[in-house]
JSON list of C-alpha atoms in Angstrom, two decimals:
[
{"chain": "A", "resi": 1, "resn": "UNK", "atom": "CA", "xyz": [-6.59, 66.23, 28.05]},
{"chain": "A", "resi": 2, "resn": "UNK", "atom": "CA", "xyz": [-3.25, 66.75, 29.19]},
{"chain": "A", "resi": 3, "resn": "UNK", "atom": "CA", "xyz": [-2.58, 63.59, 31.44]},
{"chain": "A", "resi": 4, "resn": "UNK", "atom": "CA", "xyz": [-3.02, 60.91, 28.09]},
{"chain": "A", "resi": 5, "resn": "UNK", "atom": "CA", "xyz": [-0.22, 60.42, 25.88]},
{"chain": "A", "resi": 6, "resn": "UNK", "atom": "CA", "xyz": [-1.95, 59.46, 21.91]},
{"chain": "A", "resi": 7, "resn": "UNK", "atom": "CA", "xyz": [0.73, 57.68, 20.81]},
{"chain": "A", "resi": 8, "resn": "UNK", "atom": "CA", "xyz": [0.42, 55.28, 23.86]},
{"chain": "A", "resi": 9, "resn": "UNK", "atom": "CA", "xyz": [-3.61, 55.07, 23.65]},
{"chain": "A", "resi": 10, "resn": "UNK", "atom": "CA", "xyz": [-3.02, 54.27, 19.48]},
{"chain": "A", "resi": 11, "resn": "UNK", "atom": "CA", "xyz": [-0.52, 51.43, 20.26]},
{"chain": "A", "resi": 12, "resn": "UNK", "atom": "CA", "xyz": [-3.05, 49.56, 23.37]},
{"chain": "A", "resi": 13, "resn": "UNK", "atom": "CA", "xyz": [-5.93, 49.52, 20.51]},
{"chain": "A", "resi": 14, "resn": "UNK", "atom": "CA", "xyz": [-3.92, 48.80, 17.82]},
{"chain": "A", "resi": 15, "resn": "UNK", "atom": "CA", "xyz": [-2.97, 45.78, 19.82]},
{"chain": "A", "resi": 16, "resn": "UNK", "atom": "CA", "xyz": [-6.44, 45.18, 20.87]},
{"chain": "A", "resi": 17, "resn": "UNK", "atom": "CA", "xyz": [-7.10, 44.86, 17.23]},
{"chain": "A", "resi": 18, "resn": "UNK", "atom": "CA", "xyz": [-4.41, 42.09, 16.36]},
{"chain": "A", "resi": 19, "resn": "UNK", "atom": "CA", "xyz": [-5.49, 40.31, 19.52]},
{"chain": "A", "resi": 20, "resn": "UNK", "atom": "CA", "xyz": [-9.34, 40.65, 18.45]},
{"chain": "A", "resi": 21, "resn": "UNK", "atom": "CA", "xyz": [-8.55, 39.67, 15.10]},
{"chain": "A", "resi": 22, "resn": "UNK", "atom": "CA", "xyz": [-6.72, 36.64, 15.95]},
{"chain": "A", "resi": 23, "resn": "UNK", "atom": "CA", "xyz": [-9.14, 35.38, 18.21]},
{"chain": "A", "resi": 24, "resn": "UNK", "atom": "CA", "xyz": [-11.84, 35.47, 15.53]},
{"chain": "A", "resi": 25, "resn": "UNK", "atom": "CA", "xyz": [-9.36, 33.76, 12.99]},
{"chain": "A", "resi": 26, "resn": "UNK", "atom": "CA", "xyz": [-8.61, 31.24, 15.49]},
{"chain": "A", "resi": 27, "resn": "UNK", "atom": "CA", "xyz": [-11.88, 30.49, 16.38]},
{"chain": "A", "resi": 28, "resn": "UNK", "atom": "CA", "xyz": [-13.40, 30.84, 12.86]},
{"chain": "A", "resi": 29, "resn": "UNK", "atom": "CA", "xyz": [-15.89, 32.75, 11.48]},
{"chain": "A", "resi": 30, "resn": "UNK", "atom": "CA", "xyz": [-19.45, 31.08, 12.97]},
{"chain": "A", "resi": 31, "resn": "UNK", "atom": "CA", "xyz": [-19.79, 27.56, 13.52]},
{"chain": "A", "resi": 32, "resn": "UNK", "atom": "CA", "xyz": [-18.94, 25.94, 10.17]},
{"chain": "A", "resi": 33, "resn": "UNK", "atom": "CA", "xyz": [-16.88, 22.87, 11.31]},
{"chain": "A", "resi": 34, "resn": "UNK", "atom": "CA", "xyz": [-13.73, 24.55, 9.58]},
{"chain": "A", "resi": 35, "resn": "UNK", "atom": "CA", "xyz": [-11.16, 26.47, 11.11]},
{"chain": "A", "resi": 36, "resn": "UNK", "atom": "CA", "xyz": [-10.07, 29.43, 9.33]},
{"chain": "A", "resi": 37, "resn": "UNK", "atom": "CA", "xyz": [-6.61, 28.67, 9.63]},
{"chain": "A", "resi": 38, "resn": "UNK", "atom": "CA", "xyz": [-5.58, 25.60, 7.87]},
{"chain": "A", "resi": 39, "resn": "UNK", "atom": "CA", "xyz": [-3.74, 22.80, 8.66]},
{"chain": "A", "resi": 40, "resn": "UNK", "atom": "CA", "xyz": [-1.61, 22.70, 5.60]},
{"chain": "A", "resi": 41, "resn": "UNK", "atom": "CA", "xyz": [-0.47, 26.39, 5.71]},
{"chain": "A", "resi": 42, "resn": "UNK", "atom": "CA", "xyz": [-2.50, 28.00, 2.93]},
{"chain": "A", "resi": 43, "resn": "UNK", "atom": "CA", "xyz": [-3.83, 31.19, 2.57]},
{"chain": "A", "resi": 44, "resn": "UNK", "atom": "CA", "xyz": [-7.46, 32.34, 3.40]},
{"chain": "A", "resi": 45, "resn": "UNK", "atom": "CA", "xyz": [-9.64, 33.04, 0.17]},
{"chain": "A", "resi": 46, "resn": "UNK", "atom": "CA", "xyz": [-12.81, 34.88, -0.42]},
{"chain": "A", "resi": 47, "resn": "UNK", "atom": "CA", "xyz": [-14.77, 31.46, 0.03]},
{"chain": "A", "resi": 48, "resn": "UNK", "atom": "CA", "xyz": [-12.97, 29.95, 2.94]},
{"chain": "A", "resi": 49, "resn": "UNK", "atom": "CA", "xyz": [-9.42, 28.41, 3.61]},
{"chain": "A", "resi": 50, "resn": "UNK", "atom": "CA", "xyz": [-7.59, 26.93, 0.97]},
{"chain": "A", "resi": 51, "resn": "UNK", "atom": "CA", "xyz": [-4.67, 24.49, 0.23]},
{"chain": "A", "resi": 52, "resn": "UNK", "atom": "CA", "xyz": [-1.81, 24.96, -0.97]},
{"chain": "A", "resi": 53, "resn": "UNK", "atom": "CA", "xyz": [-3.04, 24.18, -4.78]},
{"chain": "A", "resi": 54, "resn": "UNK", "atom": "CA", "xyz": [-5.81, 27.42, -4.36]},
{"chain": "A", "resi": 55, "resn": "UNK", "atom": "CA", "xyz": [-8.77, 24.73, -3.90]},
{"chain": "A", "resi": 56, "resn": "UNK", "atom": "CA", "xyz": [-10.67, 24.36, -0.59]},
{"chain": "A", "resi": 57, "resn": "UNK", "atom": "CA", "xyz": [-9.56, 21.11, 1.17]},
{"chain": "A", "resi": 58, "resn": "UNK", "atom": "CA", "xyz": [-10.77, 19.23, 4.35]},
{"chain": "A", "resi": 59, "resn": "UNK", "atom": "CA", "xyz": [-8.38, 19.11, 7.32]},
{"chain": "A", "resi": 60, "resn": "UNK", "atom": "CA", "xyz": [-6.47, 15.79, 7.14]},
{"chain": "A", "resi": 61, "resn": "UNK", "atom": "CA", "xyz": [-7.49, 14.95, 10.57]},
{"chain": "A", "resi": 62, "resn": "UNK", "atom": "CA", "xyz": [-11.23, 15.52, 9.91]},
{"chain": "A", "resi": 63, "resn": "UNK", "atom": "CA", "xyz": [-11.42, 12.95, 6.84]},
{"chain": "A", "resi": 64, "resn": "UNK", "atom": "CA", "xyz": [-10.36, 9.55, 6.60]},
{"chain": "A", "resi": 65, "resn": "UNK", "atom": "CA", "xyz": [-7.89, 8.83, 3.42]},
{"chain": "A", "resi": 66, "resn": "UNK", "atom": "CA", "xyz": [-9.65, 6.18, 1.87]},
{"chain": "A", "resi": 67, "resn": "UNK", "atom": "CA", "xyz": [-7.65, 3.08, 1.04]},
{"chain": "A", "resi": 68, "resn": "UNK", "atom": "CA", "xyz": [-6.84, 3.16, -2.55]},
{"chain": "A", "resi": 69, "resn": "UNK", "atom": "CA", "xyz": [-5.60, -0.68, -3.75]},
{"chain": "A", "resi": 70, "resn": "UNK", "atom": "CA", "xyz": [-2.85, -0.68, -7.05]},
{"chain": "A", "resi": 71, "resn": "UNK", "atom": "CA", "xyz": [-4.11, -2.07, -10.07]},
{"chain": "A", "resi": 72, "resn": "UNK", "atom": "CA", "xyz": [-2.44, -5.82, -10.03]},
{"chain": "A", "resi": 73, "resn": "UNK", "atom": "CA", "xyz": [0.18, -5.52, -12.67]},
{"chain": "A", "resi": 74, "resn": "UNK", "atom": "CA", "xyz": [2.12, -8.67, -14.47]},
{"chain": "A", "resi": 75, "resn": "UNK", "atom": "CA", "xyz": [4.41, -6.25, -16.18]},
{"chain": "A", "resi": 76, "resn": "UNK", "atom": "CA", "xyz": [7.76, -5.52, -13.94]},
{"chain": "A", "resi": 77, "resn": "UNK", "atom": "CA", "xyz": [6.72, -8.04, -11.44]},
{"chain": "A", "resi": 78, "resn": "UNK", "atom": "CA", "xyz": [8.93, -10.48, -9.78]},
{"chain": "A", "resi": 79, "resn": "UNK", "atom": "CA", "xyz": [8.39, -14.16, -9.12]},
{"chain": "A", "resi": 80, "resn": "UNK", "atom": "CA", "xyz": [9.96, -17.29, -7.56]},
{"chain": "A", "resi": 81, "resn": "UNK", "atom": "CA", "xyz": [8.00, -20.24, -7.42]},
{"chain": "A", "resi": 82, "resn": "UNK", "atom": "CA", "xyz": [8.87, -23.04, -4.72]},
{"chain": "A", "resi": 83, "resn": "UNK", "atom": "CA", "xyz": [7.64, -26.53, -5.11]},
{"chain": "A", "resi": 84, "resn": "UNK", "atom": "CA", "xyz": [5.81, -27.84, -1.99]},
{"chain": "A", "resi": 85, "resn": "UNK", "atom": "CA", "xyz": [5.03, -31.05, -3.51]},
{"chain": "A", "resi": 86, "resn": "UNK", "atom": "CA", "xyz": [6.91, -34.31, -4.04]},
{"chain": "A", "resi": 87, "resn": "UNK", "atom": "CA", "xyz": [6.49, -34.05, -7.84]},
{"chain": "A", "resi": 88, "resn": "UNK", "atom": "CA", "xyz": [9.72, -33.23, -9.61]},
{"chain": "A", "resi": 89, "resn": "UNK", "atom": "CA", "xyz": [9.89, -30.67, -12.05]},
{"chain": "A", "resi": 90, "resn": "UNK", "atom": "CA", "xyz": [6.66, -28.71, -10.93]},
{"chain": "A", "resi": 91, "resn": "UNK", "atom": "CA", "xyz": [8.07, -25.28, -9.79]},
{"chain": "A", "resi": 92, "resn": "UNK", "atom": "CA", "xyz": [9.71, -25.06, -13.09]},
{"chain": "A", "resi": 93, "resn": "UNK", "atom": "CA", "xyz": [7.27, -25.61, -15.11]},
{"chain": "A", "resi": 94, "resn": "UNK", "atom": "CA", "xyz": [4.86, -23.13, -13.13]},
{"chain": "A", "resi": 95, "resn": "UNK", "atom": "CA", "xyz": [7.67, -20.52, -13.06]},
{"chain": "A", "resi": 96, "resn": "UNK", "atom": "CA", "xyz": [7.77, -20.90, -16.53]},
{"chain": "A", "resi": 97, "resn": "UNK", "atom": "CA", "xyz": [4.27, -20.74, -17.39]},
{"chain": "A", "resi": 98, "resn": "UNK", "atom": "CA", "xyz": [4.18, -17.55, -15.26]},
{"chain": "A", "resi": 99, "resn": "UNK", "atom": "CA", "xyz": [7.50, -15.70, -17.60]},
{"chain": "A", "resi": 100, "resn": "UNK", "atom": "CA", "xyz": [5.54, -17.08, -20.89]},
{"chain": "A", "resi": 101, "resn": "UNK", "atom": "CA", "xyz": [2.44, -14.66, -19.43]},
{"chain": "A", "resi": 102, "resn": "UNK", "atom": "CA", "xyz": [4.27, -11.47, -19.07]},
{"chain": "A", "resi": 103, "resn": "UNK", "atom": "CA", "xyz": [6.17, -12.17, -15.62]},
{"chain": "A", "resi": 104, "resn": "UNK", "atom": "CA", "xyz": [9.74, -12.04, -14.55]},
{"chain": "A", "resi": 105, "resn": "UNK", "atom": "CA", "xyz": [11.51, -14.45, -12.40]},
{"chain": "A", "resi": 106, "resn": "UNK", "atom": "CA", "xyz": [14.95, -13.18, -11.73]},
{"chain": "A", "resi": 107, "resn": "UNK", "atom": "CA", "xyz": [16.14, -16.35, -9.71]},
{"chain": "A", "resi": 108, "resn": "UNK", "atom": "CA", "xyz": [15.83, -20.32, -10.36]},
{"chain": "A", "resi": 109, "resn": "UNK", "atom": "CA", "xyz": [12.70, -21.80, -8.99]},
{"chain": "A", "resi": 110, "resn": "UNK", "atom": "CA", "xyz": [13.39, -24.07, -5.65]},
{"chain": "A", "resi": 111, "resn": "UNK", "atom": "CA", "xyz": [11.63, -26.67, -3.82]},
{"chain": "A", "resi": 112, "resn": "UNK", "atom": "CA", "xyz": [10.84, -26.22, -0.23]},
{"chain": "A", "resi": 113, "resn": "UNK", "atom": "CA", "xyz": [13.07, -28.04, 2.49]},
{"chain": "A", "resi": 114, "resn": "UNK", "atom": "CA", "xyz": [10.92, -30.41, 3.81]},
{"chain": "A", "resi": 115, "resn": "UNK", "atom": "CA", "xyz": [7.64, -31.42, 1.51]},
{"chain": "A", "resi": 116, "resn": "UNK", "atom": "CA", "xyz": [4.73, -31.85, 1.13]},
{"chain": "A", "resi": 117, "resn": "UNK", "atom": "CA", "xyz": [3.03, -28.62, 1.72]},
{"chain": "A", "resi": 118, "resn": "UNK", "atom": "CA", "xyz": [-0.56, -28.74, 2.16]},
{"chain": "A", "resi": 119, "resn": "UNK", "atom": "CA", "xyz": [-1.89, -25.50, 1.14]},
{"chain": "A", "resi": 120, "resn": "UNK", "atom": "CA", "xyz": [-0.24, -23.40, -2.15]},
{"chain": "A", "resi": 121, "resn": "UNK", "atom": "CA", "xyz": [-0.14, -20.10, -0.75]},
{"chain": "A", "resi": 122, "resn": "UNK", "atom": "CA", "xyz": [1.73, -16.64, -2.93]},
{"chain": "A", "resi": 123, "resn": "UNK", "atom": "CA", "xyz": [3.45, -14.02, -0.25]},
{"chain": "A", "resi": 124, "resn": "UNK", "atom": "CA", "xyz": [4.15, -10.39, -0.92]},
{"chain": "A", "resi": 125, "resn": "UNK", "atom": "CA", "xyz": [7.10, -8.89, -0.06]},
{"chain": "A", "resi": 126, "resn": "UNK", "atom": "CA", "xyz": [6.50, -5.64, 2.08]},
{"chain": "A", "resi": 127, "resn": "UNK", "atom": "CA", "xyz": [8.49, -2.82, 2.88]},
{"chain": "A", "resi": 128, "resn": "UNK", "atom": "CA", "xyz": [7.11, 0.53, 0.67]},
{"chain": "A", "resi": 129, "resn": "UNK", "atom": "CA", "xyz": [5.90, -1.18, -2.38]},
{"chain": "A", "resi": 130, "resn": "UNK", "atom": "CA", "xyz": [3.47, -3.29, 0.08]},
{"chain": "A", "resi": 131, "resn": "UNK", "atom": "CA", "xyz": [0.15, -2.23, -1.43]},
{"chain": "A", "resi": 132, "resn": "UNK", "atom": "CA", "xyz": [0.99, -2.72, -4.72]},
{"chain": "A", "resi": 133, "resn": "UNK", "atom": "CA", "xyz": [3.28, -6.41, -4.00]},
{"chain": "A", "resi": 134, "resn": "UNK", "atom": "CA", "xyz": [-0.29, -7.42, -1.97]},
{"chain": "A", "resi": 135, "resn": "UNK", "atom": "CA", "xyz": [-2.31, -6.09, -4.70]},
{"chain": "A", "resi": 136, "resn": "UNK", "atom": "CA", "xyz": [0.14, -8.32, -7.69]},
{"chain": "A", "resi": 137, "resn": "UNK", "atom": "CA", "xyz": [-0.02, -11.53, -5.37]},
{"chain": "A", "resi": 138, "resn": "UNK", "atom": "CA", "xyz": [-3.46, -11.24, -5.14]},
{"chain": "A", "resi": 139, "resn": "UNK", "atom": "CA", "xyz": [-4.18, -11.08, -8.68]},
{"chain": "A", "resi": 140, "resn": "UNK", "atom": "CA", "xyz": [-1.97, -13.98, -9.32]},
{"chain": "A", "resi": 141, "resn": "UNK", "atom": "CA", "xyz": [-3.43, -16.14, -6.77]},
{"chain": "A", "resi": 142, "resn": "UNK", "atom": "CA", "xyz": [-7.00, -15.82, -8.06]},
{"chain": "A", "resi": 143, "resn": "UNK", "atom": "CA", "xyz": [-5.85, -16.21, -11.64]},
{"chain": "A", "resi": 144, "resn": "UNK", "atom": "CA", "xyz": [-3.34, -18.74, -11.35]},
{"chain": "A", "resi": 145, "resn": "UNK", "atom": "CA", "xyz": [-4.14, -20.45, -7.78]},
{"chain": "A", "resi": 146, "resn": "UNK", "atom": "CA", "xyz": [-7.41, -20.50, -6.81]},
{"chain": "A", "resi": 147, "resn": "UNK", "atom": "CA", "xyz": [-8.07, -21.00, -2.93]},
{"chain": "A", "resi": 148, "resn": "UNK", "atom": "CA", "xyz": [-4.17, -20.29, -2.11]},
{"chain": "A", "resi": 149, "resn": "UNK", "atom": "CA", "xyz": [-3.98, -18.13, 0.55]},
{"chain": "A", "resi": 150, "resn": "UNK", "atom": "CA", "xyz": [-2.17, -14.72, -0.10]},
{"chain": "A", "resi": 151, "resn": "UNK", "atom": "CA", "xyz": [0.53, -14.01, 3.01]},
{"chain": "A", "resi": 152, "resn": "UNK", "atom": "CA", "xyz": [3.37, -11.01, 3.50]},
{"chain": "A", "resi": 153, "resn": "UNK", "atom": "CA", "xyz": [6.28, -12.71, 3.09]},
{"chain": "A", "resi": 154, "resn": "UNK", "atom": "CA", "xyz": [8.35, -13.30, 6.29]},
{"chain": "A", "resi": 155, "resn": "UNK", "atom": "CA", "xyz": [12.17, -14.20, 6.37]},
{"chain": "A", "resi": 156, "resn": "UNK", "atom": "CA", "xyz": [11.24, -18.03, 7.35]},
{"chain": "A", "resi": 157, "resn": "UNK", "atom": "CA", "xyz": [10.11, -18.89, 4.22]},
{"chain": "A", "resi": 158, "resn": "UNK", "atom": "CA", "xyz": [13.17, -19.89, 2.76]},
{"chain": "A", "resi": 159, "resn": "UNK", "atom": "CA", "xyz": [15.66, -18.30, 0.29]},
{"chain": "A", "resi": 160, "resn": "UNK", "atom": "CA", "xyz": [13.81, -16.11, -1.51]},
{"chain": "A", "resi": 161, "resn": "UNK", "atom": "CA", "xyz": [16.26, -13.70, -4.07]},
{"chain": "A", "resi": 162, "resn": "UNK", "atom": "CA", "xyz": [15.91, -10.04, -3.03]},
{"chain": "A", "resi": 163, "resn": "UNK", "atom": "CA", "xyz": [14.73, -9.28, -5.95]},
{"chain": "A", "resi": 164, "resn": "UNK", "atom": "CA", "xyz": [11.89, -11.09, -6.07]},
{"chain": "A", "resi": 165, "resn": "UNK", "atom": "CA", "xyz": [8.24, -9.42, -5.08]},
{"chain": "A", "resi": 166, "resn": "UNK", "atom": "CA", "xyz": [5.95, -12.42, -5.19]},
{"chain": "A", "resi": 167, "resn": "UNK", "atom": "CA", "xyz": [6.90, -15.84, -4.32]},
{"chain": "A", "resi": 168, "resn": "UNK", "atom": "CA", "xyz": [4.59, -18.74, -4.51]},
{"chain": "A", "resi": 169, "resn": "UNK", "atom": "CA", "xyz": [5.02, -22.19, -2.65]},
{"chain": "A", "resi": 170, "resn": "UNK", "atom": "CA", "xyz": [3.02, -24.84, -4.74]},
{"chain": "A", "resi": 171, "resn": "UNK", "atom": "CA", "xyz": [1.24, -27.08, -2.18]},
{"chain": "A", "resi": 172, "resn": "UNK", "atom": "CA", "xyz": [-0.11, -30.39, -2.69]},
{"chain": "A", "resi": 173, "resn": "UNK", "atom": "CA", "xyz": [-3.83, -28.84, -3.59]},
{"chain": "A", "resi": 174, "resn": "UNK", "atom": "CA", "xyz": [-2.18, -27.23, -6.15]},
{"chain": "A", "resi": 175, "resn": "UNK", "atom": "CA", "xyz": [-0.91, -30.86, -7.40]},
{"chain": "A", "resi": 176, "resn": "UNK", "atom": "CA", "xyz": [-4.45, -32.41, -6.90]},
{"chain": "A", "resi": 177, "resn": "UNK", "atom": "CA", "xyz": [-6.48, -29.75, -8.86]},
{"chain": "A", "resi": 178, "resn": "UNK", "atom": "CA", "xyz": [-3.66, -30.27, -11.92]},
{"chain": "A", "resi": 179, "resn": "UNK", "atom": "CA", "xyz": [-4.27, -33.92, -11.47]},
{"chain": "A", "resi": 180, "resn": "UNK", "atom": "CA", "xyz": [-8.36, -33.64, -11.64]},
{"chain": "A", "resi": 181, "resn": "UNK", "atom": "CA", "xyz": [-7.79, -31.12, -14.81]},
{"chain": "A", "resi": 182, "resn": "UNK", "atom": "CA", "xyz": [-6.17, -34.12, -16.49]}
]
């Protein structure tokens, strides 16, 4: 055939080739859900994509995380404890109580500006150690405070140390249920 040039024919199938063969890696082999090109950048093993650790892996997109709460810890966690009340004395005793059981309170317990407080409630402090702060206040509310109400701490509720991750504000329910204990 003199009019054909090989070298030219070899190059348009090679190229065929790649184009075929990305199309089918593209689209994936049959229709199992997957795509064989994953989302993380691994390689493609004998049984189907794989992460980055060698194991197969859904697409991030495809599964929900699921929401894993931190253990409540007492060790390494801040408190402040506010008195809502008109009882003198009361957030340091309760701050107290709370260091005797394993907890640290970095600044001086307080009373609120303008008592009584009806409900006790604990806040968390967010920012990146949200989940576990939430998880800690919770733990301390139902232990120490039953019924108080368990809040992310905003910057209006007084002056809270830096420092601290859980503050509680003692309420006058608190104060009642001490005073029915007695």
């Amino acid at each position: 055939m003199p009019g054909v040039n090989i070298g030219t024919a070899r190059i348009v199938i090679i190229v065929a080739l790649v184009v075929a063969g990305v199309a089918i890696l593209w689209n994936g082999f049959g229709d199992t859900g997957t795509s064989a090109l994953p989302d993380g950048g691994g390689a493609i093993g004998p049984t189907g994509p794989t992460g980055p650790t060698g194991s197969a892996s859904p697409s991030p997109s495809n599964t929900p995380s699921p929401q894993v709460t931190p253990s409540p810890q007492i060790q390494g966690v801040t408190v402040q404890v506010f008195n809502g009340t008109n009882e003198t004395g009361l957030a340091a005793e309760i701050q107290q109580s709370l260091e005797d059981d394993g907890y640290s309170a970095p600044a001086d317990p307080g009373n609120v500006p303008s008592p009584p407080v009806a409900q006790t409630v604990v806040y968390f402090r967010g920012g990146p150690d949200r989940a576990q702060n939430k998880s800690d206040a919770t733990y301390l509310a139902e232990t120490y405070f039953p019924g108080a109400k368990v809040k992310v701490l905003s910057e209006d509720v007084g002056d809270v140390d830096p420092s601290v991750n859980v503050v509680v504000i003692l309420g006058v329910d608190y104060l009642e249920s001490l005073q029915g204990n007695a």
